[in-house]
Coordinates of C-alpha atoms in Angstrom, one line a residue:
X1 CA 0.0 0.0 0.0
X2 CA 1.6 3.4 -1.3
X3 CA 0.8 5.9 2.3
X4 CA 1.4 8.6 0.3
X5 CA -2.6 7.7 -1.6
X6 CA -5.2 9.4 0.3
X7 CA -7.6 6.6 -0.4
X8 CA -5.2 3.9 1.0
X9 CA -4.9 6.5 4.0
X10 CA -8.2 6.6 4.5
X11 CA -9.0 3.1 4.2
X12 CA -6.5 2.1 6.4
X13 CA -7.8 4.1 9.4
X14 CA -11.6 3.3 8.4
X15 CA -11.5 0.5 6.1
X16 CA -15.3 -0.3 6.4
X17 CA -16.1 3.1 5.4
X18 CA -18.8 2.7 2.6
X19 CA -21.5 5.3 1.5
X20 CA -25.2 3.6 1.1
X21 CA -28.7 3.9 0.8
X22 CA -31.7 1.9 2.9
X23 CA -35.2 2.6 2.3
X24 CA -34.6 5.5 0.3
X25 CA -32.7 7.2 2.5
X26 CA -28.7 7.5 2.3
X27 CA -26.5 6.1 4.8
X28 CA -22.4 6.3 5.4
X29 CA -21.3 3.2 7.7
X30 CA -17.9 4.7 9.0
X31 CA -16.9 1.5 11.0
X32 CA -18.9 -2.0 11.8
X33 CA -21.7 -1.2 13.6
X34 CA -21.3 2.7 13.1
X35 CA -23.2 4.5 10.6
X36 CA -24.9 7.8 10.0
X37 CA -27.6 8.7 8.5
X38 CA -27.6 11.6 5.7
X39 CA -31.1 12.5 6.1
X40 CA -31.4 12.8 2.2
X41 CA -32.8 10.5 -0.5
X42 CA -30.8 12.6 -3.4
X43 CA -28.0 10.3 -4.3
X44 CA -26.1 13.5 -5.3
X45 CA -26.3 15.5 -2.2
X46 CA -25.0 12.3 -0.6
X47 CA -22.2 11.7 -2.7
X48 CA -21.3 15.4 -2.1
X49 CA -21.5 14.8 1.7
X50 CA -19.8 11.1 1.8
X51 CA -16.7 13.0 -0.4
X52 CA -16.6 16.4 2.2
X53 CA -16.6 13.3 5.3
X54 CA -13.7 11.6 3.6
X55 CA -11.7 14.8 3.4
X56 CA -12.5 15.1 7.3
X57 CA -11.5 11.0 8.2
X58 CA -8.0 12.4 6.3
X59 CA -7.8 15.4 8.4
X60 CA -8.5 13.3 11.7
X61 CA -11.6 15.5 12.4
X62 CA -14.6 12.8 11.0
X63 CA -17.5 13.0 13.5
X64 CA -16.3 11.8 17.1
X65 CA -18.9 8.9 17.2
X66 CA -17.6 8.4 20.8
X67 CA -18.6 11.7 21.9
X68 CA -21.0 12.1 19.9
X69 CA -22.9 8.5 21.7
X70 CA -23.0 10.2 24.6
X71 CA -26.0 12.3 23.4
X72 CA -28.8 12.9 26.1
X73 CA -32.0 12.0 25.2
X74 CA -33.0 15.3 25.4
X75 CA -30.9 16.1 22.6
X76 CA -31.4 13.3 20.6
X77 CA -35.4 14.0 20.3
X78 CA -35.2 17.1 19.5
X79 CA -33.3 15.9 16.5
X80 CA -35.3 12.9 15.7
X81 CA -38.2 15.2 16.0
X82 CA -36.7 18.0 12.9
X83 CA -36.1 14.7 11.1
X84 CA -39.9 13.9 10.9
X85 CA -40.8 17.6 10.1
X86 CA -42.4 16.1 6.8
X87 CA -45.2 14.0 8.9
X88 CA -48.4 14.7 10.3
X89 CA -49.0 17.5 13.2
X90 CA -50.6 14.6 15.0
X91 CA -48.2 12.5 14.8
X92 CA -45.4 14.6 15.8
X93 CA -47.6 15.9 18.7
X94 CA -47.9 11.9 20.0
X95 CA -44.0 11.9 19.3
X96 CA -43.4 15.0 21.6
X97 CA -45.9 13.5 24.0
X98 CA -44.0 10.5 24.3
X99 CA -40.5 11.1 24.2
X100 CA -41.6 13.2 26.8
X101 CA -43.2 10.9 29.2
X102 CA -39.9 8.8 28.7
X103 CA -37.9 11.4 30.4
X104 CA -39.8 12.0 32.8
X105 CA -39.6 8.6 33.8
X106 CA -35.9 7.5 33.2
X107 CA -34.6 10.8 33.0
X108 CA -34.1 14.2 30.2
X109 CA -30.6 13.9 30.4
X110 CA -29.8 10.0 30.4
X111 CA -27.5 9.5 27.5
X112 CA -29.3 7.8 24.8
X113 CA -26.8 4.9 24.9
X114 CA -28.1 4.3 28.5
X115 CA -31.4 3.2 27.5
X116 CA -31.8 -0.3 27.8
X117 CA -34.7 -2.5 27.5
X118 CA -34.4 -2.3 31.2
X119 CA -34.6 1.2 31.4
X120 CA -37.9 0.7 28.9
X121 CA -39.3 -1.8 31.4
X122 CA -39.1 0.9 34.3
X123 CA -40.8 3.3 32.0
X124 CA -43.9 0.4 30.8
X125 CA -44.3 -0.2 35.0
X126 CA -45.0 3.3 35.4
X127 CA -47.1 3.8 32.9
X128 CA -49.3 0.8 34.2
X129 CA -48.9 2.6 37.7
X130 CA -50.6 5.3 36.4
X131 CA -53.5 3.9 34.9
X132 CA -52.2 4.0 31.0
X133 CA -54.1 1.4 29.2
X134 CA -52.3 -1.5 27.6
X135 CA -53.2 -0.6 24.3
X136 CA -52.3 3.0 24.8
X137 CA -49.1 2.1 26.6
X138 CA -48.7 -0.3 23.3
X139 CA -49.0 3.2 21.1
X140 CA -46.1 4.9 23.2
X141 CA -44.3 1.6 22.9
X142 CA -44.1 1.8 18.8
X143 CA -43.3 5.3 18.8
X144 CA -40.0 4.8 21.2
X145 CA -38.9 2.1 18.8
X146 CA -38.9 4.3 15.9
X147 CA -37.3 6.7 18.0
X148 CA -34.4 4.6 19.0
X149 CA -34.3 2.5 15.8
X150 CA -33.4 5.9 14.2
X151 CA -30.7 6.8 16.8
X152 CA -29.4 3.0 16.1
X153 CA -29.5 4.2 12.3
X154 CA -27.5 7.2 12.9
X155 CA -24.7 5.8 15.1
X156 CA -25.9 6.5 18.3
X157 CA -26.5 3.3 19.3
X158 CA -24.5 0.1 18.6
X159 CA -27.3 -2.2 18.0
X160 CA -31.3 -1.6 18.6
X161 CA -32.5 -1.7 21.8
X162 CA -35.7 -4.7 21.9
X163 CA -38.7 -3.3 22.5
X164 CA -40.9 -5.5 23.8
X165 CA -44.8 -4.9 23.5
X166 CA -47.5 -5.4 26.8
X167 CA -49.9 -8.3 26.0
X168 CA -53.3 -6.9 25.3
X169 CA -56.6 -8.9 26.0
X170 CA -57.9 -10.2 23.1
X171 CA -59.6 -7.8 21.1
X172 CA -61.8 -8.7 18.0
X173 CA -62.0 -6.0 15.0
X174 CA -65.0 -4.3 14.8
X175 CA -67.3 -5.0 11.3
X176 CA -70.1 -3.8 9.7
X177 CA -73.1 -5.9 8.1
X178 CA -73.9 -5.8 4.7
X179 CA -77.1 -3.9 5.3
X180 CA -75.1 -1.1 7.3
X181 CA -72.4 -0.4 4.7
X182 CA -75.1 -0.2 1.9
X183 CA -76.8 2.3 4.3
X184 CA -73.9 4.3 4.3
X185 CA -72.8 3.9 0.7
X186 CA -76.6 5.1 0.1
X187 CA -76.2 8.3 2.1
X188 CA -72.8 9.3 1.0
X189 CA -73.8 9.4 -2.8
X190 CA -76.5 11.7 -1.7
X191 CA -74.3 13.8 0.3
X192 CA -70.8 13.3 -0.7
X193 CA -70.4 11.4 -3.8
X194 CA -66.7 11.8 -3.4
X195 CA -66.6 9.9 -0.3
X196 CA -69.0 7.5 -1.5
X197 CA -66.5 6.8 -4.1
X198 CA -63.5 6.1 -1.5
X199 CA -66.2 3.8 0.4
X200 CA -66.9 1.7 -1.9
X201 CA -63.7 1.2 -3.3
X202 CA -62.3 0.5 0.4
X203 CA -64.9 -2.7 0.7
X204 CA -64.4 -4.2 -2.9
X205 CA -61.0 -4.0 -2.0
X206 CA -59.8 -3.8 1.6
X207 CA -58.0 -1.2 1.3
X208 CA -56.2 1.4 3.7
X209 CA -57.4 5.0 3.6
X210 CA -53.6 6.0 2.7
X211 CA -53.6 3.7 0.1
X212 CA -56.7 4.3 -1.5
X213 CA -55.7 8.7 -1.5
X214 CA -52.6 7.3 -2.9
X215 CA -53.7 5.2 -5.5
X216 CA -53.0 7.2 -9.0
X217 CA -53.9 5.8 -12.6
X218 CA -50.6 4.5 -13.6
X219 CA -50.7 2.0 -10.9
X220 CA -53.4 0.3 -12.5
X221 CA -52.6 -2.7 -14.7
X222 CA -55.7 -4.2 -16.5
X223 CA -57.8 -5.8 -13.8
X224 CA -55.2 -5.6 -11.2
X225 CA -54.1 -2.3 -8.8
X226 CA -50.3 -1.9 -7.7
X227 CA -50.6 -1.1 -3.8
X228 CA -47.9 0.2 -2.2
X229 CA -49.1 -0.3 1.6
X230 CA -48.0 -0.3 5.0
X231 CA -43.9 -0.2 5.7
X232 CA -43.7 0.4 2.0
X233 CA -44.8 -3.3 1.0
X234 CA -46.0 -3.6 -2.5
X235 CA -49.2 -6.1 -3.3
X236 CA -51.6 -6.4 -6.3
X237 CA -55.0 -6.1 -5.5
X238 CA -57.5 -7.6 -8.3
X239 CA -60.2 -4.9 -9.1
X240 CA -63.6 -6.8 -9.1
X241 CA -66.6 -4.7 -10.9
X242 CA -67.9 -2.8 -7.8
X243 CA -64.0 -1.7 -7.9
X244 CA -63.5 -0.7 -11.0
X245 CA -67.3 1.6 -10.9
X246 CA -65.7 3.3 -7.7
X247 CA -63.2 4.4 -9.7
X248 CA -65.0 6.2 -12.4
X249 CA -64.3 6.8 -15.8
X250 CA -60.6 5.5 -16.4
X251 CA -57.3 7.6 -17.5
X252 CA -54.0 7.1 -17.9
X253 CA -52.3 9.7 -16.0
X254 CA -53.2 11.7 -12.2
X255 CA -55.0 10.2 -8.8
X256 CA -58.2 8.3 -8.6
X257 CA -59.7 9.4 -5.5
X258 CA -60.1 12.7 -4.0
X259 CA -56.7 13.9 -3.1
X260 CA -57.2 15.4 0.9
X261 CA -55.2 14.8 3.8
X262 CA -56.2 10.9 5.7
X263 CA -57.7 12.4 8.7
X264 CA -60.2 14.7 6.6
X265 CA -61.4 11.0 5.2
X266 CA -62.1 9.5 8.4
X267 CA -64.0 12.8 9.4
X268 CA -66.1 12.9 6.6
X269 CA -66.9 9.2 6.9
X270 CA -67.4 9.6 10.8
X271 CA -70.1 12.3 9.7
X272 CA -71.7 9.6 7.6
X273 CA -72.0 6.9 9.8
X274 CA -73.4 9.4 12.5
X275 CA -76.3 10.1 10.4
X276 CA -76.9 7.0 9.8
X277 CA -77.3 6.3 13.5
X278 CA -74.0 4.3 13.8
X279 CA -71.7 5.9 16.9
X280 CA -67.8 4.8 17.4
X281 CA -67.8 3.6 14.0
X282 CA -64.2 4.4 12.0
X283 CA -63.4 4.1 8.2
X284 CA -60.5 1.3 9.2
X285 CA -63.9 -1.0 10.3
X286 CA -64.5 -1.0 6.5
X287 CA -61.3 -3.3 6.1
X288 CA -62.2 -5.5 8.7
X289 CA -65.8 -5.8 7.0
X290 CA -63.9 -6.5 3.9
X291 CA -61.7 -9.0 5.4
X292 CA -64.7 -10.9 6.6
X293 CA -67.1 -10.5 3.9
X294 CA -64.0 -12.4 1.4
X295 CA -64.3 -15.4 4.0
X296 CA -67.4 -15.5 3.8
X297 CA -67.9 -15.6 0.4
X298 CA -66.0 -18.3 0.1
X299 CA -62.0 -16.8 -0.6
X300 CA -59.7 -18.9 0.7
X301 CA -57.8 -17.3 3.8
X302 CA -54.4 -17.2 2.3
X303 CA -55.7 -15.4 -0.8
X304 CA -57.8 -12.6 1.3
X305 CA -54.1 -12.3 3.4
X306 CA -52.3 -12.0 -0.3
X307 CA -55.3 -9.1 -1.1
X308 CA -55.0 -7.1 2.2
X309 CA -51.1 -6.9 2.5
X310 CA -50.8 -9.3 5.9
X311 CA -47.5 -10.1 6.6
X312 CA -48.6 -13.1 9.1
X313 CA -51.2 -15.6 8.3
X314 CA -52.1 -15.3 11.9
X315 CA -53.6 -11.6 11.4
X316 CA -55.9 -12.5 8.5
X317 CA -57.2 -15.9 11.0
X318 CA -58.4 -13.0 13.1
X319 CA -61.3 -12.4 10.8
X320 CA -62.0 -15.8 10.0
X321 CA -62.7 -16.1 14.2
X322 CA -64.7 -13.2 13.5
X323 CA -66.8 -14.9 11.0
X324 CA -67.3 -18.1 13.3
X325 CA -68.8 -16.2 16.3
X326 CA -71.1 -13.8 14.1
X327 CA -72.5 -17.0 12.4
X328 CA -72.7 -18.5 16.4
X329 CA -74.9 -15.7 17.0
X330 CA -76.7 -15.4 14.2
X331 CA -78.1 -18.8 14.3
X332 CA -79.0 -18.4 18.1
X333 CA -82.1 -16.4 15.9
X334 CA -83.0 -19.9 14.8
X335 CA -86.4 -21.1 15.9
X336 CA -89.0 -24.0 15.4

């Protein structure tokens, strides 16, 4: 090796260094187990940023990854928090509400390192303590992961802390009959044929609300929709008839549906079901009812998991239990 090449330099003192991207989103692993996230999906900006931290490794002055672990948590959610700017107010709100609950329990200025599923532990007893639901404490629970999965992903932590979730009592999902979702279909094209639209595309399909403002016409392929759903997973949903009338007239270019922000969907469908006399009802019960509604006509249950994006077998047998003790009760109607 020639010392006098800055690249041999370099890779002598950090010969894991590597630029790379994950999820969209481009990464520079400076040593095993150590890397930092460039908080940019432009492959340019990062190949500008991955040079100008090379010229630093050869100056001796590339991020002090030691020091820079000892971040308090304080600190570090106040930067995970900018880094989600581009989400929903409500969602940053819950992450705010959270990360500070956390403190309070384990401490503002713990360093981030510090917390360990032990630490987490302390914090689910005192949320119990103090009355916190289990699927509310659940909620807190998912939004600390992402928190410290992203200060794993930007070289604050070695490896992700395990965040274990509090069994919840068994909770079936809510459905509605046949005769209650053409009730609702029925009012909405009187009242708001847009949302009448999204309806009955969400129960010919089982679609997600985000997917279904997300669909556009160039993911449509014949008799078949490309989905990109949850965690960025990618399914193809067939579109039956009732589908494909939802949709309207078709084109080749633009969004399907009415292009508004999620929550103003599940208000405008709350509305609905209000006046049709149905309280506590959300637009997410639609999926269930779709989910049930395939079982019952007859799909096989590892088809309807193919159609609704499932990545366990064990989630779609959820409405197949569903099914068995609606058709328990219904027959209880039986008389001679």
């Amino acid at each position: 090796m020639n010392p006098s090449c800055p690249t041999d330099s370099l890779r002598a003192t950090f010969p894991s260094m590597r630029l790379f991207e994950r999820n969209g989103i481009w990464y520079v692993q400076v040593r095993r187990g150590q890397k930092i996230s460039l908080k940019t999906s432009d492959r340019k900006v990062a190949e500008s940023a991955f040079r100008k931290m090379q010229k630093e490794a050869l100056e001796g002055r590339l991020f002090q990854l030691d020091k820079s672990a000892r971040i308090p948590l304080r600190q570090w959610g106040e930067e995970y928090l900018k880094s989600r700017g581009h989400l929903a107010d409500g969602t940053l709100k819950k992450d705010r509400m959270v990360l500070g609950l956390l403190g309070d329990v384990i401490g503002h200025d713990i360093a981030i390192k510090a917390v360990t599923k032990a630490k987490l532990d302390e914090f689910v007893r005192a949320c119990l303590a103090r009355g916190v639901s289990k699927p509310g404490l659940n909620s807190y629970l998912r939004h600390i992961r992402a928190c410290l999965n992203a200060a794993e992903e930007a070289g604050y932590l070695e490896k992700p802390v395990k965040t274990k979730m509090v069994r919840e009592p068994s909770r079936y999902p809510g459905i509605l009959s046949p005769e209650q979702i053409a009730q609702v279909i029925a009012y909405a094209e009187i009242h708001d044929p847009e949302m009448a639209r999204i309806i009955r595309f969400a129960v010919w399909t089982g679609c997600r609300r985000v997917e279904i403002i997300g669909l556009r016409w160039e993911h449509v392929k014949g008799d078949l929709v490309h989905i990109i759903g949850k965690g960025d997973k990618e399914r193809h949903v067939p579109l039956l008839s009732g589908a494909l009338e939802a949709m309207g007239d078709v084109k080749h270019i633009g969004p399907v549906f009415w292009q508004v922000h999620p929550d103003v969907v599940t208000h405008h469908f709350k509305d609905i079901a209000r006046a049709c006399g149905m309280e506590n009802v959300h637009f997410h019960n639609l999926r269930h009812s779709s989910a049930t509604q395939m079982l019952s006509s007859g799909i096989p249950l590892h088809m309807v998991q193919e159609v609704l994006g499932h990545s366990s077998i064990a989630t779609t047998q959820i409405y197949a239990k569903v099914l068995k003790e609606t058709l328990t009760k219904e027959m209880q109607k039986l008389k001679w």
